[in-house]
mmCIF file of C-alpha atoms in Angstrom:
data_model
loop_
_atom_site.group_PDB
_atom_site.id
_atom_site.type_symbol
_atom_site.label_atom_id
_atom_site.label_comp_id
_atom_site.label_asym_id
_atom_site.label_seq_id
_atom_site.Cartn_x
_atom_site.Cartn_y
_atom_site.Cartn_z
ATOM 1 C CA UNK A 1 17.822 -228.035 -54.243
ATOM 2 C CA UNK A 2 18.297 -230.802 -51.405
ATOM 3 C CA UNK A 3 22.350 -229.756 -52.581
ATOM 4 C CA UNK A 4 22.077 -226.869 -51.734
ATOM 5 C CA UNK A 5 20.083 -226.883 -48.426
ATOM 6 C CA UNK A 6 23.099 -230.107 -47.272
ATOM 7 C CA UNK A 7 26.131 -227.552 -48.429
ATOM 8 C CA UNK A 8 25.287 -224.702 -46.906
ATOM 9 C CA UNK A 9 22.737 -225.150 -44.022
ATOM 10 C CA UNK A 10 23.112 -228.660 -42.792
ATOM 11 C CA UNK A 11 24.253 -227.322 -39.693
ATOM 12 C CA UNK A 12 20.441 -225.806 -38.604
ATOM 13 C CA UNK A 13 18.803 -228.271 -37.159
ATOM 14 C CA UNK A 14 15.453 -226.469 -37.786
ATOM 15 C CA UNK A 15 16.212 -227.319 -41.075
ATOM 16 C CA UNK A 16 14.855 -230.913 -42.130
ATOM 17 C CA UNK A 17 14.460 -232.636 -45.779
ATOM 18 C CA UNK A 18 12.959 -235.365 -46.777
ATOM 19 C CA UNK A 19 15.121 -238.675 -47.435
ATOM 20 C CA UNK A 20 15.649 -239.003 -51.301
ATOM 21 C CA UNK A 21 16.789 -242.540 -50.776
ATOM 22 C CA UNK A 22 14.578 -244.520 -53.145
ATOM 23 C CA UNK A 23 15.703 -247.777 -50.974
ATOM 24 C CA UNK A 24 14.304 -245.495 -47.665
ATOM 25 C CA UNK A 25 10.789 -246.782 -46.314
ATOM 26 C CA UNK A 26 10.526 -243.237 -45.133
ATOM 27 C CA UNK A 27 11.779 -241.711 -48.747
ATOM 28 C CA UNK A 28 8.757 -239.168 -49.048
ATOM 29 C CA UNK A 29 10.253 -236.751 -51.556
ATOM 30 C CA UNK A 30 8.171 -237.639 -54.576
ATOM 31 C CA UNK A 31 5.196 -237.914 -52.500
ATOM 32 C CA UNK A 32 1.944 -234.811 -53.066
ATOM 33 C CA UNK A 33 0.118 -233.461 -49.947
ATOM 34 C CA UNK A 34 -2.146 -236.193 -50.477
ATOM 35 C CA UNK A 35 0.105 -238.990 -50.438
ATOM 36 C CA UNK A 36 1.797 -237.665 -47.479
ATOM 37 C CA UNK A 37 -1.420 -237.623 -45.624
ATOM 38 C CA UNK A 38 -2.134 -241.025 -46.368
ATOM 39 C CA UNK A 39 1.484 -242.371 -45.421
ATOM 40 C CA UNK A 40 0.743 -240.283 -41.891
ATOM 41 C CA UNK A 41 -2.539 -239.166 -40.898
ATOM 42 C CA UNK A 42 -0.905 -236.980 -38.273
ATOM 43 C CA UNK A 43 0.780 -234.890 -40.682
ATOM 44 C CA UNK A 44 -1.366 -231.827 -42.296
ATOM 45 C CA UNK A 45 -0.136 -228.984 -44.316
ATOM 46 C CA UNK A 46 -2.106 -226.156 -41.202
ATOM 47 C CA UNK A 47 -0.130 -222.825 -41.932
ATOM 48 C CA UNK A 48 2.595 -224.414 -43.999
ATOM 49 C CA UNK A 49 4.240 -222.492 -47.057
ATOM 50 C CA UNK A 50 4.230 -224.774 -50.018
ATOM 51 C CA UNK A 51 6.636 -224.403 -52.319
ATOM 52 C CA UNK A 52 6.250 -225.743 -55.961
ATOM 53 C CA UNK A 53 8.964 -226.148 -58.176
ATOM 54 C CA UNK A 54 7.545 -225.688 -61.913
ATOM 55 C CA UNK A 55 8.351 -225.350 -65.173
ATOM 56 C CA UNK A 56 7.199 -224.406 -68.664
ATOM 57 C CA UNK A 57 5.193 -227.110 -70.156
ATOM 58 C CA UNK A 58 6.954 -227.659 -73.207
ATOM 59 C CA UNK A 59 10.222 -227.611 -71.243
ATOM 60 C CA UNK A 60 9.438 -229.804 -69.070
ATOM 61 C CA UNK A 61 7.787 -232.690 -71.798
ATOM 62 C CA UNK A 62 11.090 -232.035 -73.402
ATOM 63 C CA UNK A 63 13.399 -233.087 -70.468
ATOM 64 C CA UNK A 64 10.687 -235.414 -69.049
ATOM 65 C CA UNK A 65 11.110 -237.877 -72.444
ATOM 66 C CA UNK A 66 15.050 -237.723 -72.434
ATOM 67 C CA UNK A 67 15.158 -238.568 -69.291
ATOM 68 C CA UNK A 68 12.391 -242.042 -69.620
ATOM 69 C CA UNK A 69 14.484 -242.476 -72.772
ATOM 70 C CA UNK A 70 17.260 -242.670 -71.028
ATOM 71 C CA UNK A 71 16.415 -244.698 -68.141
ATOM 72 C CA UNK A 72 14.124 -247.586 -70.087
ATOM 73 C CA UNK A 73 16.002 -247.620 -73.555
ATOM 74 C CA UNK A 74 14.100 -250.850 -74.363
ATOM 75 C CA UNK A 75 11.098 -248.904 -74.571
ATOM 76 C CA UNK A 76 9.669 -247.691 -77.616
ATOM 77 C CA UNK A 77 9.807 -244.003 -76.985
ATOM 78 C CA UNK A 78 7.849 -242.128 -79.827
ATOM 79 C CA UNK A 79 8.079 -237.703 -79.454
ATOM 80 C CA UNK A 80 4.924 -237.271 -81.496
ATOM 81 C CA UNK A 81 2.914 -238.311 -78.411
ATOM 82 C CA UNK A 82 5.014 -234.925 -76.397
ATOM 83 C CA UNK A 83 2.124 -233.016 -79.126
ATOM 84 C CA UNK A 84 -0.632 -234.027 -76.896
ATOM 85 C CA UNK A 85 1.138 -233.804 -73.627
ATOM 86 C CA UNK A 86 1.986 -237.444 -73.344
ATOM 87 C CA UNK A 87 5.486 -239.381 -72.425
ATOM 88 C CA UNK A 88 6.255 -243.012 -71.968
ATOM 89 C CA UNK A 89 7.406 -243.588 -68.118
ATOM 90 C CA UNK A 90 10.114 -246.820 -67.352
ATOM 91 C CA UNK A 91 7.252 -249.169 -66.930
ATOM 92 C CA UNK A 92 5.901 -248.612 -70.297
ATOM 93 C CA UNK A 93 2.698 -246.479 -69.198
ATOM 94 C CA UNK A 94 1.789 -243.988 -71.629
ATOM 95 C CA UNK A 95 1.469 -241.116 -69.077
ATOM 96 C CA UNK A 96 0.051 -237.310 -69.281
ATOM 97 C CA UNK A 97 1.613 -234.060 -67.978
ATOM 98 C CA UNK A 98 -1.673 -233.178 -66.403
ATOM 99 C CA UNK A 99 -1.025 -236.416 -64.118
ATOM 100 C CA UNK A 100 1.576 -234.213 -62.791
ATOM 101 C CA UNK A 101 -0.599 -231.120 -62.162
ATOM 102 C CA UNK A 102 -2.893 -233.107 -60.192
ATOM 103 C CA UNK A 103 -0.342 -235.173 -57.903
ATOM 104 C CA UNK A 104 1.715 -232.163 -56.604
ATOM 105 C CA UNK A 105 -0.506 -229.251 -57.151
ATOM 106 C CA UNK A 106 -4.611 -229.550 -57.426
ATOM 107 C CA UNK A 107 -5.139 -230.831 -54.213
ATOM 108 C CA UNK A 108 -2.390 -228.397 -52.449
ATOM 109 C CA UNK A 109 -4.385 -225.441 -53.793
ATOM 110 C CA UNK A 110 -7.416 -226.256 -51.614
ATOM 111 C CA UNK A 111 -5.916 -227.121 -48.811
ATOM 112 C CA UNK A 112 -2.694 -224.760 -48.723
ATOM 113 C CA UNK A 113 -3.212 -221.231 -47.392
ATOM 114 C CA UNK A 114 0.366 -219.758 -48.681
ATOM 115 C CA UNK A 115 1.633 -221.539 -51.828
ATOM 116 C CA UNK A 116 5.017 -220.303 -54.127
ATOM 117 C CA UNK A 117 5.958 -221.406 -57.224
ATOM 118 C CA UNK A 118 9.967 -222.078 -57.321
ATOM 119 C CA UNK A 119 10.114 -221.725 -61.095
ATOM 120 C CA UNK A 120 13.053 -222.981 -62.924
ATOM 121 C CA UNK A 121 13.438 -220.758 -65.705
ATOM 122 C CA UNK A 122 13.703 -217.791 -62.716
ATOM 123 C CA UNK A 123 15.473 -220.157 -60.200
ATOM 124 C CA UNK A 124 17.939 -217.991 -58.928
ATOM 125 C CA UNK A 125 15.490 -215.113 -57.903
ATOM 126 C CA UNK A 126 12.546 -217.264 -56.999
ATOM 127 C CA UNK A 127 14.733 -219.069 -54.569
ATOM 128 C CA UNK A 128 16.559 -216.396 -52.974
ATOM 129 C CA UNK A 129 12.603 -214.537 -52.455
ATOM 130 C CA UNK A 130 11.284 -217.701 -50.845
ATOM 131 C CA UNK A 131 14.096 -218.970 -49.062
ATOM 132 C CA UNK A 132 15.319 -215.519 -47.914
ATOM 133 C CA UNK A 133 12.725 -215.554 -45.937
ATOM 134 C CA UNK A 134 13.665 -218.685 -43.624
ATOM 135 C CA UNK A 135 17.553 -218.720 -44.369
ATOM 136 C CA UNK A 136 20.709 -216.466 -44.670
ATOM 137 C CA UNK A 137 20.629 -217.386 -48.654
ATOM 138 C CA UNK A 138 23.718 -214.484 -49.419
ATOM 139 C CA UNK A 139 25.934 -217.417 -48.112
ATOM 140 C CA UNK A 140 25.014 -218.820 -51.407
ATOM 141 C CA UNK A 141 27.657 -218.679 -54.203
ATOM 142 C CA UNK A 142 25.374 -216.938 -57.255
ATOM 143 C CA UNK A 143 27.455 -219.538 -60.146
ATOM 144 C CA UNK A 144 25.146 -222.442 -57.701
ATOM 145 C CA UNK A 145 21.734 -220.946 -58.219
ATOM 146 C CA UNK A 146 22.199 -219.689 -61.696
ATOM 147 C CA UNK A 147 24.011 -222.659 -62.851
ATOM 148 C CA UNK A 148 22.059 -226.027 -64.716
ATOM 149 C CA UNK A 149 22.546 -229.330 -64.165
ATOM 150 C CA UNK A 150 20.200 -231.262 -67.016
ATOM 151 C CA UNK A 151 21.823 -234.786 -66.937
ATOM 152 C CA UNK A 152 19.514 -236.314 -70.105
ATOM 153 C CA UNK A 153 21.001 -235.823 -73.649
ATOM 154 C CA UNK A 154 18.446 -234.327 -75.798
ATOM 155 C CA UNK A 155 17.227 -237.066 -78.634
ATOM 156 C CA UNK A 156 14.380 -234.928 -80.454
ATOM 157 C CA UNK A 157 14.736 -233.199 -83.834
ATOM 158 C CA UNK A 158 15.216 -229.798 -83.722
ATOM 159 C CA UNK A 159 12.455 -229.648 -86.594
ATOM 160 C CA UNK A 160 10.166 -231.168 -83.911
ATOM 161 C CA UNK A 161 11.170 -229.255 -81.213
ATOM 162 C CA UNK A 162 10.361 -226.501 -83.986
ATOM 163 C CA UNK A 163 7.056 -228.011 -84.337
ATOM 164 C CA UNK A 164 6.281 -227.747 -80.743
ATOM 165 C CA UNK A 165 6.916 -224.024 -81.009
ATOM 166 C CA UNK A 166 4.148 -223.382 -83.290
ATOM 167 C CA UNK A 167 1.681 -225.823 -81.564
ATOM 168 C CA UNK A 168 2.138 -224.609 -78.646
ATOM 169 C CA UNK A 169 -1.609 -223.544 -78.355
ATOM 170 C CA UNK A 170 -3.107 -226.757 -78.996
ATOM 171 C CA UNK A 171 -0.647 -228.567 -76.113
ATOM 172 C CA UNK A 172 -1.940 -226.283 -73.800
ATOM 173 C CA UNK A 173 -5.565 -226.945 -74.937
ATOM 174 C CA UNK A 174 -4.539 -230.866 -74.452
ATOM 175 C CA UNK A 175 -3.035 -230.221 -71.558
ATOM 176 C CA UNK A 176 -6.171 -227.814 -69.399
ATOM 177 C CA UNK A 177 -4.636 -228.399 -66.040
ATOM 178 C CA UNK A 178 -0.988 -227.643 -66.601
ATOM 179 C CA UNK A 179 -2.240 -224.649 -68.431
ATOM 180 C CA UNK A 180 -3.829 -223.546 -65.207
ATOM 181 C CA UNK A 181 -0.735 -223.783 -63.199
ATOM 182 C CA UNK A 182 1.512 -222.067 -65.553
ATOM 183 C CA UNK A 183 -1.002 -219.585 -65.954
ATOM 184 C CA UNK A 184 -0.682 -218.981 -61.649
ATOM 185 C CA UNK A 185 2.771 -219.508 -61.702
ATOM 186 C CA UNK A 186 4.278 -217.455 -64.556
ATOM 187 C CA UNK A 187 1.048 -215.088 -65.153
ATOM 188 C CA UNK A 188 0.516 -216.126 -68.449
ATOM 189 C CA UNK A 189 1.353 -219.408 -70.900
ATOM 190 C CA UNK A 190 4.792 -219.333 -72.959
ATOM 191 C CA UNK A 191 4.345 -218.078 -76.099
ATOM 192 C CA UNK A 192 6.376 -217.610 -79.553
#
């Protein structure tokens, strides 16, 4: 998104995104409403739209282990765990989805007056209702916000992959407060 926002409006300077320089003391971009709040106790969310990008659970497990399996290789990446909502990160933590949910979205909920939910599966359409609002977003070609960009090679068995399919019910159940988001998000859970 930060792409598309430098190609085609980095001329408004009402315009202003976060730096996604990891080596940037001021990098904020992977920071929740609380974090930012800590960082600066002047800033507060107020009137504020918040806009959550989301995805489907099961989607996002999926990409979220080829990617650490990409970037830590030396770490004993198992998908099984994906079956209870759980993913190796690159320091070796065995880390939950819900984690997730509760970083960028429980908090926001209470304190956010107007949140949307940029969902990925409906990028295109989510972004141009959001956006539209704040930015001329025709000048946007429609190949850039229709087209993909997933860098991480997929490494799981399509027989597992299969296998998350049918258990979808039981991740969910392991999984309570992604299920609530993707219940507000999407109106309703992905099912098969």
């Amino acid at each position: 998104m930060e792409d598309i926002f430098n190609k085609y409006f980095s001329d408004r300077k009402d315009i202003v995104q976060d730096s996604i320089d990891g080596n940037d003391s001021n990098s904020f971009w992977h920071d929740g409403i609380s974090d930012r709040e800590r960082r600066d106790p002047s800033f507060s969310v107020g009137d504020r739209e918040v806009v959550i990008c989301v995805r489907r659970l099961r989607s996002w497990l999926v990409s979220r282990f080829n990617y650490e399996k990409k970037r830590s290789p030396s770490i004993p990446h198992d998908y099984s765990y994906l079956l209870e909502g759980r993913f190796y990160e690159s320091s070796g933590y065995l880390n939950h989805a819900d984690y997730y949910v509760e970083k960028y979205f429980s908090d926001v909920r209470h304190k956010a007056k107007n949140i949307r939910f940029l969902r990925v599966e409906n990028f295109s359409d989510d972004f141009r209702e959001i956006f539209g609002a704040h930015v001329d977003v025709d000048l946007i070609k429609n190949d850039i916000l229709s087209s993909k960009n997933n860098k991480s090679h997929n490494s799981i068995p399509d027989s597992f992959l299969a296998e998350m399919k049918l258990g979808l019910s039981d991740l969910y159940e392991r999984c309570p407060r992604w299920k609530e988001l993707e219940t507000l998000a999407y109106g309703g859970l992905e099912s098969f």
